[in-house]
């Protein structure tokens, strides 16, 4: 029964742009990931007239114990976290087990990498650029289309 509920839950998508690459990340089953891939390919083909093969859209499964991001390998620790809910009127308890993600990343190397790419200074304070915040949705989509065509 929990497997069926896992298939019906609403997926949470994370969107990242880095060095001209677009990354969508989610925690879903392979079936739902293939559905998302199909939906995105159809979206670009039908609405933006961008034709590319669905084989060019890669689905990579991340390992459960480490994660590579921005060229750095971080170790992850999954800690079970019990959230207790109590219904006052009906007087029963529900224990929901959630997995809390604790990451161990060497912060100095990440700050150095972000400072090199002009996202922050060497102390880790963000550098604000107006051009980063002024991008409209259509600009973002047009960039994505240009990258897909190249």
mmCIF file of N, CA and C in Angstrom:
data_model
loop_
_atom_site.group_PDB
_atom_site.id
_atom_site.type_symbol
_atom_site.label_atom_id
_atom_site.label_comp_id
_atom_site.label_asym_id
_atom_site.label_seq_id
_atom_site.Cartn_x
_atom_site.Cartn_y
_atom_site.Cartn_z
ATOM 1 N N UNK A 1 0.806 -1.209 0.000
ATOM 2 C CA UNK A 1 0.000 0.000 0.000
ATOM 3 C C UNK A 1 0.850 1.275 0.000
ATOM 4 N N UNK A 2 1.943 1.365 0.793
ATOM 5 C CA UNK A 2 2.770 2.578 0.747
ATOM 6 C C UNK A 2 3.389 2.813 -0.625
ATOM 7 N N UNK A 3 3.666 1.722 -1.381
ATOM 8 C CA UNK A 3 4.225 1.889 -2.723
ATOM 9 C C UNK A 3 3.220 2.573 -3.633
ATOM 10 N N UNK A 4 1.957 2.201 -3.519
ATOM 11 C CA UNK A 4 0.917 2.826 -4.336
ATOM 12 C C UNK A 4 0.773 4.296 -3.971
ATOM 13 N N UNK A 5 0.808 4.607 -2.683
ATOM 14 C CA UNK A 5 0.731 6.011 -2.269
ATOM 15 C C UNK A 5 1.927 6.802 -2.779
ATOM 16 N N UNK A 6 3.099 6.168 -2.827
ATOM 17 C CA UNK A 6 4.287 6.839 -3.345
ATOM 18 C C UNK A 6 4.144 7.193 -4.811
ATOM 19 N N UNK A 7 3.406 6.389 -5.567
ATOM 20 C CA UNK A 7 3.193 6.689 -6.984
ATOM 21 C C UNK A 7 2.210 7.831 -7.186
ATOM 22 N N UNK A 8 1.316 8.040 -6.233
ATOM 23 C CA UNK A 8 0.275 9.047 -6.389
ATOM 24 C C UNK A 8 0.630 10.396 -5.796
ATOM 25 N N UNK A 9 1.730 10.496 -5.070
ATOM 26 C CA UNK A 9 2.078 11.767 -4.425
ATOM 27 C C UNK A 9 2.499 12.799 -5.463
ATOM 28 N N UNK A 10 2.376 14.050 -5.091
ATOM 29 C CA UNK A 10 2.799 15.123 -5.983
ATOM 30 C C UNK A 10 4.314 15.220 -5.970
ATOM 31 N N UNK A 11 4.949 15.197 -7.143
ATOM 32 C CA UNK A 11 6.406 15.280 -7.166
ATOM 33 C C UNK A 11 6.879 16.707 -6.923
ATOM 34 N N UNK A 12 8.047 16.826 -6.347
ATOM 35 C CA UNK A 12 8.669 18.119 -6.115
ATOM 36 C C UNK A 12 9.853 18.229 -7.063
ATOM 37 N N UNK A 13 9.846 19.246 -7.917
ATOM 38 C CA UNK A 13 10.915 19.433 -8.893
ATOM 39 C C UNK A 13 11.841 20.544 -8.443
ATOM 40 N N UNK A 14 13.134 20.332 -8.618
ATOM 41 C CA UNK A 14 14.138 21.354 -8.352
ATOM 42 C C UNK A 14 14.750 21.748 -9.689
ATOM 43 N N UNK A 15 14.880 23.043 -9.920
ATOM 44 C CA UNK A 15 15.386 23.561 -11.187
ATOM 45 C C UNK A 15 16.658 24.346 -10.916
ATOM 46 N N UNK A 16 17.731 24.027 -11.636
ATOM 47 C CA UNK A 16 19.023 24.682 -11.450
ATOM 48 C C UNK A 16 19.577 25.053 -12.815
ATOM 49 N N UNK A 17 20.111 26.260 -12.940
ATOM 50 C CA UNK A 17 20.852 26.669 -14.136
ATOM 51 C C UNK A 17 22.299 26.875 -13.719
ATOM 52 N N UNK A 18 23.232 26.254 -14.451
ATOM 53 C CA UNK A 18 24.645 26.403 -14.120
ATOM 54 C C UNK A 18 25.467 26.220 -15.385
ATOM 55 N N UNK A 19 26.257 27.221 -15.740
ATOM 56 C CA UNK A 19 27.143 27.197 -16.914
ATOM 57 C C UNK A 19 26.398 26.783 -18.179
ATOM 58 N N UNK A 20 25.240 27.342 -18.398
ATOM 59 C CA UNK A 20 24.487 27.055 -19.611
ATOM 60 C C UNK A 20 23.801 25.707 -19.621
ATOM 61 N N UNK A 21 23.833 24.991 -18.521
ATOM 62 C CA UNK A 21 23.160 23.698 -18.446
ATOM 63 C C UNK A 21 21.945 23.833 -17.547
ATOM 64 N N UNK A 22 20.901 23.123 -17.901
ATOM 65 C CA UNK A 22 19.664 23.146 -17.148
ATOM 66 C C UNK A 22 19.473 21.776 -16.504
ATOM 67 N N UNK A 23 19.245 21.778 -15.211
ATOM 68 C CA UNK A 23 19.106 20.531 -14.470
ATOM 69 C C UNK A 23 17.760 20.541 -13.756
ATOM 70 N N UNK A 24 16.985 19.491 -13.972
ATOM 71 C CA UNK A 24 15.756 19.266 -13.222
ATOM 72 C C UNK A 24 15.990 18.040 -12.349
ATOM 73 N N UNK A 25 15.766 18.182 -11.068
ATOM 74 C CA UNK A 25 15.987 17.067 -10.147
ATOM 75 C C UNK A 25 14.720 16.811 -9.355
ATOM 76 N N UNK A 26 14.427 15.550 -9.143
ATOM 77 C CA UNK A 26 13.265 15.165 -8.367
ATOM 78 C C UNK A 26 13.523 13.802 -7.739
ATOM 79 N N UNK A 27 12.753 13.490 -6.734
ATOM 80 C CA UNK A 27 12.847 12.171 -6.110
ATOM 81 C C UNK A 27 11.587 11.420 -6.496
ATOM 82 N N UNK A 28 11.685 10.663 -7.562
ATOM 83 C CA UNK A 28 10.531 9.936 -8.077
ATOM 84 C C UNK A 28 10.942 8.534 -8.498
ATOM 85 N N UNK A 29 9.945 7.749 -8.840
ATOM 86 C CA UNK A 29 10.193 6.416 -9.364
ATOM 87 C C UNK A 29 10.611 6.527 -10.827
ATOM 88 N N UNK A 30 11.276 5.514 -11.374
ATOM 89 C CA UNK A 30 11.664 5.561 -12.794
ATOM 90 C C UNK A 30 10.472 5.744 -13.727
ATOM 91 N N UNK A 31 9.322 5.193 -13.360
ATOM 92 C CA UNK A 31 8.132 5.357 -14.192
ATOM 93 C C UNK A 31 7.741 6.826 -14.301
ATOM 94 N N UNK A 32 7.702 7.532 -13.169
ATOM 95 C CA UNK A 32 7.343 8.947 -13.203
ATOM 96 C C UNK A 32 8.418 9.788 -13.876
ATOM 97 N N UNK A 33 9.685 9.412 -13.737
ATOM 98 C CA UNK A 33 10.755 10.153 -14.409
ATOM 99 C C UNK A 33 10.609 10.045 -15.924
ATOM 100 N N UNK A 34 10.264 8.862 -16.420
ATOM 101 C CA UNK A 34 10.057 8.712 -17.863
ATOM 102 C C UNK A 34 8.844 9.502 -18.331
ATOM 103 N N UNK A 35 7.807 9.590 -17.483
ATOM 104 C CA UNK A 35 6.650 10.422 -17.830
ATOM 105 C C UNK A 35 7.046 11.885 -17.933
ATOM 106 N N UNK A 36 7.858 12.391 -16.953
ATOM 107 C CA UNK A 36 8.313 13.780 -16.998
ATOM 108 C C UNK A 36 9.130 14.033 -18.256
ATOM 109 N N UNK A 37 9.984 13.078 -18.598
ATOM 110 C CA UNK A 37 10.799 13.211 -19.811
ATOM 111 C C UNK A 37 9.895 13.339 -21.037
ATOM 112 N N UNK A 38 8.880 12.497 -21.130
ATOM 113 C CA UNK A 38 7.941 12.538 -22.245
ATOM 114 C C UNK A 38 7.209 13.882 -22.290
ATOM 115 N N UNK A 39 6.767 14.380 -21.134
ATOM 116 C CA UNK A 39 6.052 15.656 -21.090
ATOM 117 C C UNK A 39 6.935 16.816 -21.531
ATOM 118 N N UNK A 40 8.197 16.838 -21.088
ATOM 119 C CA UNK A 40 9.080 17.935 -21.472
ATOM 120 C C UNK A 40 9.419 17.900 -22.956
ATOM 121 N N UNK A 41 9.660 16.712 -23.496
ATOM 122 C CA UNK A 41 9.945 16.611 -24.933
ATOM 123 C C UNK A 41 8.745 17.093 -25.732
ATOM 124 N N UNK A 42 7.546 16.682 -25.349
ATOM 125 C CA UNK A 42 6.343 17.134 -26.054
ATOM 126 C C UNK A 42 6.110 18.629 -25.892
ATOM 127 N N UNK A 43 6.395 19.177 -24.716
ATOM 128 C CA UNK A 43 6.248 20.611 -24.500
ATOM 129 C C UNK A 43 7.120 21.391 -25.467
ATOM 130 N N UNK A 44 8.409 21.016 -25.555
ATOM 131 C CA UNK A 44 9.327 21.753 -26.435
ATOM 132 C C UNK A 44 8.949 21.571 -27.891
ATOM 133 N N UNK A 45 8.492 20.369 -28.279
ATOM 134 C CA UNK A 45 8.172 20.128 -29.680
ATOM 135 C C UNK A 45 6.872 20.805 -30.095
ATOM 136 N N UNK A 46 5.858 20.756 -29.255
ATOM 137 C CA UNK A 46 4.547 21.289 -29.636
ATOM 138 C C UNK A 46 4.442 22.797 -29.472
ATOM 139 N N UNK A 47 4.993 23.337 -28.388
ATOM 140 C CA UNK A 47 4.793 24.752 -28.105
ATOM 141 C C UNK A 47 5.928 25.646 -28.563
ATOM 142 N N UNK A 48 7.135 25.096 -28.679
ATOM 143 C CA UNK A 48 8.277 25.930 -29.047
ATOM 144 C C UNK A 48 8.902 25.513 -30.372
ATOM 145 N N UNK A 49 8.329 24.504 -31.028
ATOM 146 C CA UNK A 49 8.821 24.003 -32.315
ATOM 147 C C UNK A 49 10.302 23.660 -32.264
ATOM 148 N N UNK A 50 10.723 23.070 -31.185
ATOM 149 C CA UNK A 50 12.100 22.616 -31.030
ATOM 150 C C UNK A 50 12.079 21.097 -31.110
ATOM 151 N N UNK A 51 12.707 20.560 -32.150
ATOM 152 C CA UNK A 51 12.676 19.128 -32.367
ATOM 153 C C UNK A 51 14.008 18.524 -31.969
ATOM 154 N N UNK A 52 13.992 17.671 -30.994
ATOM 155 C CA UNK A 52 15.182 16.914 -30.634
ATOM 156 C C UNK A 52 14.740 15.536 -30.173
ATOM 157 N N UNK A 53 15.667 14.628 -30.185
ATOM 158 C CA UNK A 53 15.346 13.250 -29.838
ATOM 159 C C UNK A 53 15.263 13.099 -28.326
ATOM 160 N N UNK A 54 14.325 12.287 -27.904
ATOM 161 C CA UNK A 54 14.163 12.095 -26.465
ATOM 162 C C UNK A 54 15.353 11.366 -25.852
ATOM 163 N N UNK A 55 16.179 10.715 -26.690
ATOM 164 C CA UNK A 55 17.370 10.049 -26.165
ATOM 165 C C UNK A 55 18.407 11.058 -25.681
ATOM 166 N N UNK A 56 18.304 12.321 -26.130
ATOM 167 C CA UNK A 56 19.252 13.346 -25.699
ATOM 168 C C UNK A 56 18.930 13.879 -24.304
ATOM 169 N N UNK A 57 17.746 13.566 -23.795
ATOM 170 C CA UNK A 57 17.376 13.960 -22.436
ATOM 171 C C UNK A 57 17.806 12.826 -21.518
ATOM 172 N N UNK A 58 18.797 13.098 -20.689
ATOM 173 C CA UNK A 58 19.366 12.058 -19.835
ATOM 174 C C UNK A 58 18.673 12.015 -18.484
ATOM 175 N N UNK A 59 18.403 10.817 -18.033
ATOM 176 C CA UNK A 59 17.895 10.600 -16.680
ATOM 177 C C UNK A 59 18.983 9.853 -15.927
ATOM 178 N N UNK A 60 19.562 10.502 -14.950
ATOM 179 C CA UNK A 60 20.626 9.903 -14.153
ATOM 180 C C UNK A 60 20.129 9.669 -12.742
ATOM 181 N N UNK A 61 20.317 8.462 -12.265
ATOM 182 C CA UNK A 61 19.932 8.153 -10.892
ATOM 183 C C UNK A 61 21.129 8.415 -9.991
ATOM 184 N N UNK A 62 20.914 9.205 -8.964
ATOM 185 C CA UNK A 62 21.985 9.543 -8.038
ATOM 186 C C UNK A 62 22.155 8.445 -7.001
ATOM 187 N N UNK A 63 23.366 8.274 -6.559
ATOM 188 C CA UNK A 63 23.632 7.302 -5.499
ATOM 189 C C UNK A 63 23.017 7.794 -4.197
ATOM 190 N N UNK A 64 22.759 6.876 -3.294
ATOM 191 C CA UNK A 64 22.116 7.261 -2.041
ATOM 192 C C UNK A 64 23.102 7.766 -0.998
ATOM 193 N N UNK A 65 24.395 7.483 -1.187
ATOM 194 C CA UNK A 65 25.340 7.868 -0.148
ATOM 195 C C UNK A 65 26.193 9.073 -0.503
ATOM 196 N N UNK A 66 26.245 9.469 -1.762
ATOM 197 C CA UNK A 66 26.993 10.679 -2.093
ATOM 198 C C UNK A 66 26.347 11.390 -3.266
ATOM 199 N N UNK A 67 26.716 12.625 -3.454
ATOM 200 C CA UNK A 67 26.114 13.464 -4.477
ATOM 201 C C UNK A 67 27.189 14.358 -5.065
ATOM 202 N N UNK A 68 27.282 14.382 -6.385
ATOM 203 C CA UNK A 68 28.235 15.263 -7.034
ATOM 204 C C UNK A 68 27.486 16.490 -7.530
ATOM 205 N N UNK A 69 27.923 17.659 -7.113
ATOM 206 C CA UNK A 69 27.276 18.903 -7.515
ATOM 207 C C UNK A 69 28.337 19.971 -7.659
ATOM 208 N N UNK A 70 28.334 20.664 -8.766
ATOM 209 C CA UNK A 70 29.297 21.718 -9.085
ATOM 210 C C UNK A 70 30.731 21.197 -9.014
ATOM 211 N N UNK A 71 30.923 19.923 -9.366
ATOM 212 C CA UNK A 71 32.261 19.359 -9.375
ATOM 213 C C UNK A 71 32.756 18.886 -8.031
ATOM 214 N N UNK A 72 31.936 18.938 -6.991
ATOM 215 C CA UNK A 72 32.349 18.506 -5.658
ATOM 216 C C UNK A 72 31.523 17.307 -5.240
ATOM 217 N N UNK A 73 32.152 16.383 -4.571
ATOM 218 C CA UNK A 73 31.481 15.190 -4.091
ATOM 219 C C UNK A 73 31.172 15.372 -2.614
ATOM 220 N N UNK A 74 29.897 15.332 -2.287
ATOM 221 C CA UNK A 74 29.502 15.502 -0.888
ATOM 222 C C UNK A 74 28.988 14.175 -0.364
ATOM 223 N N UNK A 75 29.238 13.914 0.888
ATOM 224 C CA UNK A 75 28.707 12.699 1.495
ATOM 225 C C UNK A 75 27.398 13.048 2.184
ATOM 226 N N UNK A 76 26.435 12.184 2.010
ATOM 227 C CA UNK A 76 25.105 12.418 2.557
ATOM 228 C C UNK A 76 24.795 11.360 3.601
ATOM 229 N N UNK A 77 24.103 11.778 4.618
ATOM 230 C CA UNK A 77 23.667 10.860 5.661
ATOM 231 C C UNK A 77 22.154 10.977 5.768
ATOM 232 N N UNK A 78 21.469 9.851 5.616
ATOM 233 C CA UNK A 78 20.017 9.837 5.725
ATOM 234 C C UNK A 78 19.640 9.476 7.156
ATOM 235 N N UNK A 79 18.993 10.400 7.835
ATOM 236 C CA UNK A 79 18.562 10.176 9.212
ATOM 237 C C UNK A 79 17.046 10.073 9.258
ATOM 238 N N UNK A 80 16.522 8.978 9.824
ATOM 239 C CA UNK A 80 15.065 8.913 9.965
ATOM 240 C C UNK A 80 14.588 9.929 11.007
ATOM 241 N N UNK A 81 13.550 10.632 10.685
ATOM 242 C CA UNK A 81 12.991 11.655 11.563
ATOM 243 C C UNK A 81 11.514 11.328 11.753
ATOM 244 N N UNK A 82 11.108 11.107 12.982
ATOM 245 C CA UNK A 82 9.721 10.744 13.269
ATOM 246 C C UNK A 82 8.945 12.008 13.610
ATOM 247 N N UNK A 83 7.885 12.235 12.863
ATOM 248 C CA UNK A 83 6.999 13.368 13.116
ATOM 249 C C UNK A 83 5.703 12.802 13.677
ATOM 250 N N UNK A 84 5.345 13.214 14.863
ATOM 251 C CA UNK A 84 4.155 12.684 15.516
ATOM 252 C C UNK A 84 3.014 13.680 15.372
ATOM 253 N N UNK A 85 1.902 13.189 14.872
ATOM 254 C CA UNK A 85 0.698 14.007 14.727
ATOM 255 C C UNK A 85 -0.386 13.423 15.626
ATOM 256 N N UNK A 86 -1.155 14.288 16.233
ATOM 257 C CA UNK A 86 -2.222 13.818 17.109
ATOM 258 C C UNK A 86 -3.499 14.559 16.750
ATOM 259 N N UNK A 87 -4.547 13.787 16.538
ATOM 260 C CA UNK A 87 -5.861 14.355 16.300
ATOM 261 C C UNK A 87 -6.526 14.537 17.661
ATOM 262 N N UNK A 88 -6.898 15.749 17.983
ATOM 263 C CA UNK A 88 -7.437 16.028 19.313
ATOM 264 C C UNK A 88 -8.850 15.503 19.485
ATOM 265 N N UNK A 89 -9.677 15.670 18.477
ATOM 266 C CA UNK A 89 -11.069 15.265 18.632
ATOM 267 C C UNK A 89 -11.214 13.750 18.638
ATOM 268 N N UNK A 90 -10.489 13.080 17.764
ATOM 269 C CA UNK A 90 -10.626 11.626 17.666
ATOM 270 C C UNK A 90 -9.638 10.890 18.562
ATOM 271 N N UNK A 91 -8.657 11.604 19.085
ATOM 272 C CA UNK A 91 -7.713 11.084 20.061
ATOM 273 C C UNK A 91 -6.941 9.861 19.563
ATOM 274 N N UNK A 92 -6.219 10.005 18.478
ATOM 275 C CA UNK A 92 -5.299 8.956 18.048
ATOM 276 C C UNK A 92 -4.014 9.596 17.545
ATOM 277 N N UNK A 93 -2.944 8.820 17.588
ATOM 278 C CA UNK A 93 -1.617 9.302 17.216
ATOM 279 C C UNK A 93 -1.204 8.720 15.868
ATOM 280 N N UNK A 94 -0.516 9.518 15.094
ATOM 281 C CA UNK A 94 0.037 9.067 13.820
ATOM 282 C C UNK A 94 1.527 9.383 13.843
ATOM 283 N N UNK A 95 2.351 8.371 13.654
ATOM 284 C CA UNK A 95 3.792 8.580 13.559
ATOM 285 C C UNK A 95 4.194 8.487 12.091
ATOM 286 N N UNK A 96 4.675 9.580 11.545
ATOM 287 C CA UNK A 96 5.157 9.606 10.169
ATOM 288 C C UNK A 96 6.676 9.620 10.191
ATOM 289 N N UNK A 97 7.276 8.673 9.516
ATOM 290 C CA UNK A 97 8.734 8.622 9.448
ATOM 291 C C UNK A 97 9.168 9.345 8.181
ATOM 292 N N UNK A 98 9.971 10.359 8.341
ATOM 293 C CA UNK A 98 10.529 11.123 7.229
ATOM 294 C C UNK A 98 12.034 10.912 7.232
ATOM 295 N N UNK A 99 12.620 11.006 6.082
ATOM 296 C CA UNK A 99 14.071 10.910 5.980
ATOM 297 C C UNK A 99 14.632 12.321 5.908
ATOM 298 N N UNK A 100 15.476 12.658 6.869
ATOM 299 C CA UNK A 100 16.125 13.966 6.901
ATOM 300 C C UNK A 100 17.493 13.828 6.255
ATOM 301 N N UNK A 101 17.815 14.731 5.371
ATOM 302 C CA UNK A 101 19.062 14.680 4.627
ATOM 303 C C UNK A 101 20.084 15.589 5.285
ATOM 304 N N UNK A 102 21.145 15.007 5.804
ATOM 305 C CA UNK A 102 22.244 15.771 6.386
ATOM 306 C C UNK A 102 23.434 15.668 5.451
ATOM 307 N N UNK A 103 23.925 16.791 4.994
ATOM 308 C CA UNK A 103 25.051 16.755 4.061
ATOM 309 C C UNK A 103 26.313 17.251 4.741
ATOM 310 N N UNK A 104 27.412 16.669 4.349
ATOM 311 C CA UNK A 104 28.723 17.102 4.820
ATOM 312 C C UNK A 104 29.511 17.547 3.599
ATOM 313 N N UNK A 105 29.665 18.832 3.435
ATOM 314 C CA UNK A 105 30.364 19.383 2.280
ATOM 315 C C UNK A 105 31.454 20.308 2.797
ATOM 316 N N UNK A 106 32.669 20.189 2.284
ATOM 317 C CA UNK A 106 33.701 21.140 2.695
ATOM 318 C C UNK A 106 33.342 22.538 2.204
ATOM 319 N N UNK A 107 32.944 23.396 3.113
ATOM 320 C CA UNK A 107 32.378 24.695 2.755
ATOM 321 C C UNK A 107 33.405 25.620 2.111
ATOM 322 N N UNK A 108 34.661 25.524 2.509
ATOM 323 C CA UNK A 108 35.659 26.439 1.949
ATOM 324 C C UNK A 108 35.870 26.194 0.462
ATOM 325 N N UNK A 109 35.826 24.935 0.031
ATOM 326 C CA UNK A 109 36.012 24.658 -1.394
ATOM 327 C C UNK A 109 34.814 25.123 -2.212
ATOM 328 N N UNK A 110 33.610 25.014 -1.655
ATOM 329 C CA UNK A 110 32.423 25.487 -2.371
ATOM 330 C C UNK A 110 32.436 27.007 -2.471
ATOM 331 N N UNK A 111 32.803 27.685 -1.386
ATOM 332 C CA UNK A 111 32.880 29.152 -1.429
ATOM 333 C C UNK A 111 33.931 29.587 -2.442
ATOM 334 N N UNK A 112 35.050 28.881 -2.490
ATOM 335 C CA UNK A 112 36.080 29.201 -3.478
ATOM 336 C C UNK A 112 35.579 29.042 -4.897
ATOM 337 N N UNK A 113 34.830 27.978 -5.151
ATOM 338 C CA UNK A 113 34.279 27.751 -6.488
ATOM 339 C C UNK A 113 33.253 28.815 -6.851
ATOM 340 N N UNK A 114 32.375 29.159 -5.914
ATOM 341 C CA UNK A 114 31.368 30.188 -6.179
ATOM 342 C C UNK A 114 32.010 31.557 -6.355
ATOM 343 N N UNK A 115 33.083 31.834 -5.621
ATOM 344 C CA UNK A 115 33.786 33.112 -5.771
ATOM 345 C C UNK A 115 34.486 33.179 -7.123
ATOM 346 N N UNK A 116 35.030 32.060 -7.577
ATOM 347 C CA UNK A 116 35.695 32.028 -8.882
ATOM 348 C C UNK A 116 34.710 32.316 -10.011
ATOM 349 N N UNK A 117 33.479 31.853 -9.867
ATOM 350 C CA UNK A 117 32.445 32.092 -10.877
ATOM 351 C C UNK A 117 31.654 33.362 -10.616
ATOM 352 N N UNK A 118 32.113 34.199 -9.681
ATOM 353 C CA UNK A 118 31.546 35.520 -9.395
ATOM 354 C C UNK A 118 30.126 35.465 -8.830
ATOM 355 N N UNK A 119 29.791 34.384 -8.105
ATOM 356 C CA UNK A 119 28.513 34.337 -7.409
ATOM 357 C C UNK A 119 28.610 34.990 -6.034
ATOM 358 N N UNK A 120 29.809 34.926 -5.427
ATOM 359 C CA UNK A 120 30.018 35.528 -4.118
ATOM 360 C C UNK A 120 31.483 35.940 -4.006
ATOM 361 N N UNK A 121 31.809 36.656 -2.927
ATOM 362 C CA UNK A 121 33.214 36.996 -2.705
ATOM 363 C C UNK A 121 33.881 35.870 -1.915
ATOM 364 N N UNK A 122 35.169 36.023 -1.594
ATOM 365 C CA UNK A 122 35.903 34.944 -0.925
ATOM 366 C C UNK A 122 35.412 34.691 0.501
ATOM 367 N N UNK A 123 34.660 35.629 1.072
ATOM 368 C CA UNK A 123 34.086 35.429 2.402
ATOM 369 C C UNK A 123 32.739 34.711 2.357
ATOM 370 N N UNK A 124 32.189 34.518 1.145
ATOM 371 C CA UNK A 124 30.911 33.841 1.001
ATOM 372 C C UNK A 124 29.724 34.769 0.905
ATOM 373 N N UNK A 125 29.963 36.084 0.875
ATOM 374 C CA UNK A 125 28.863 37.033 0.737
ATOM 375 C C UNK A 125 28.450 37.121 -0.733
ATOM 376 N N UNK A 126 27.150 37.042 -1.028
ATOM 377 C CA UNK A 126 26.701 37.038 -2.428
ATOM 378 C C UNK A 126 26.999 38.350 -3.135
ATOM 379 N N UNK A 127 27.301 38.222 -4.423
ATOM 380 C CA UNK A 127 27.506 39.380 -5.285
ATOM 381 C C UNK A 127 26.254 39.509 -6.132
ATOM 382 N N UNK A 128 25.582 40.617 -6.021
ATOM 383 C CA UNK A 128 24.327 40.808 -6.738
ATOM 384 C C UNK A 128 24.595 41.437 -8.092
ATOM 385 N N UNK A 129 24.011 40.851 -9.105
ATOM 386 C CA UNK A 129 24.069 41.422 -10.446
ATOM 387 C C UNK A 129 22.636 41.583 -10.930
ATOM 388 N N UNK A 130 22.331 42.753 -11.410
ATOM 389 C CA UNK A 130 20.969 43.036 -11.857
ATOM 390 C C UNK A 130 20.585 42.139 -13.025
ATOM 391 N N UNK A 131 21.544 41.807 -13.888
ATOM 392 C CA UNK A 131 21.213 40.986 -15.054
ATOM 393 C C UNK A 131 20.776 39.584 -14.661
ATOM 394 N N UNK A 132 21.228 39.096 -13.508
ATOM 395 C CA UNK A 132 20.798 37.774 -13.076
ATOM 396 C C UNK A 132 19.343 37.780 -12.640
ATOM 397 N N UNK A 133 18.894 38.858 -12.058
ATOM 398 C CA UNK A 133 17.529 38.893 -11.538
ATOM 399 C C UNK A 133 16.527 39.410 -12.550
ATOM 400 N N UNK A 134 16.998 40.028 -13.621
ATOM 401 C CA UNK A 134 16.087 40.607 -14.600
ATOM 402 C C UNK A 134 15.653 39.642 -15.692
ATOM 403 N N UNK A 135 16.129 38.412 -15.681
ATOM 404 C CA UNK A 135 15.761 37.463 -16.730
ATOM 405 C C UNK A 135 14.294 37.080 -16.588
ATOM 406 N N UNK A 136 13.549 37.294 -17.653
ATOM 407 C CA UNK A 136 12.141 36.899 -17.639
ATOM 408 C C UNK A 136 12.036 35.419 -17.986
ATOM 409 N N UNK A 137 10.853 34.863 -17.803
ATOM 410 C CA UNK A 137 10.650 33.457 -18.133
ATOM 411 C C UNK A 137 10.898 33.194 -19.610
ATOM 412 N N UNK A 138 10.471 34.125 -20.469
ATOM 413 C CA UNK A 138 10.685 33.924 -21.903
ATOM 414 C C UNK A 138 12.171 33.953 -22.248
ATOM 415 N N UNK A 139 12.967 34.794 -21.562
ATOM 416 C CA UNK A 139 14.416 34.802 -21.791
ATOM 417 C C UNK A 139 15.037 33.466 -21.398
ATOM 418 N N UNK A 140 14.596 32.936 -20.277
ATOM 419 C CA UNK A 140 15.117 31.646 -19.820
ATOM 420 C C UNK A 140 14.759 30.551 -20.818
ATOM 421 N N UNK A 141 13.510 30.543 -21.289
ATOM 422 C CA UNK A 141 13.088 29.529 -22.254
ATOM 423 C C UNK A 141 13.824 29.687 -23.579
ATOM 424 N N UNK A 142 14.036 30.935 -24.027
ATOM 425 C CA UNK A 142 14.768 31.153 -25.276
ATOM 426 C C UNK A 142 16.204 30.663 -25.168
ATOM 427 N N UNK A 143 16.842 30.880 -24.026
ATOM 428 C CA UNK A 143 18.202 30.365 -23.826
ATOM 429 C C UNK A 143 18.214 28.848 -23.893
ATOM 430 N N UNK A 144 17.227 28.241 -23.256
ATOM 431 C CA UNK A 144 17.151 26.783 -23.269
ATOM 432 C C UNK A 144 16.968 26.264 -24.686
ATOM 433 N N UNK A 145 16.121 26.931 -25.467
ATOM 434 C CA UNK A 145 15.888 26.525 -26.851
ATOM 435 C C UNK A 145 17.178 26.640 -27.655
ATOM 436 N N UNK A 146 17.931 27.739 -27.477
ATOM 437 C CA UNK A 146 19.200 27.909 -28.199
ATOM 438 C C UNK A 146 20.195 26.822 -27.831
ATOM 439 N N UNK A 147 20.246 26.465 -26.560
ATOM 440 C CA UNK A 147 21.170 25.409 -26.132
ATOM 441 C C UNK A 147 20.754 24.068 -26.729
ATOM 442 N N UNK A 148 19.449 23.806 -26.774
ATOM 443 C CA UNK A 148 18.970 22.544 -27.343
ATOM 444 C C UNK A 148 19.271 22.451 -28.831
ATOM 445 N N UNK A 149 19.195 23.554 -29.534
ATOM 446 C CA UNK A 149 19.459 23.542 -30.980
ATOM 447 C C UNK A 149 20.937 23.378 -31.287
ATOM 448 N N UNK A 150 21.790 23.834 -30.384
ATOM 449 C CA UNK A 150 23.242 23.705 -30.615
ATOM 450 C C UNK A 150 23.679 22.360 -30.196
#
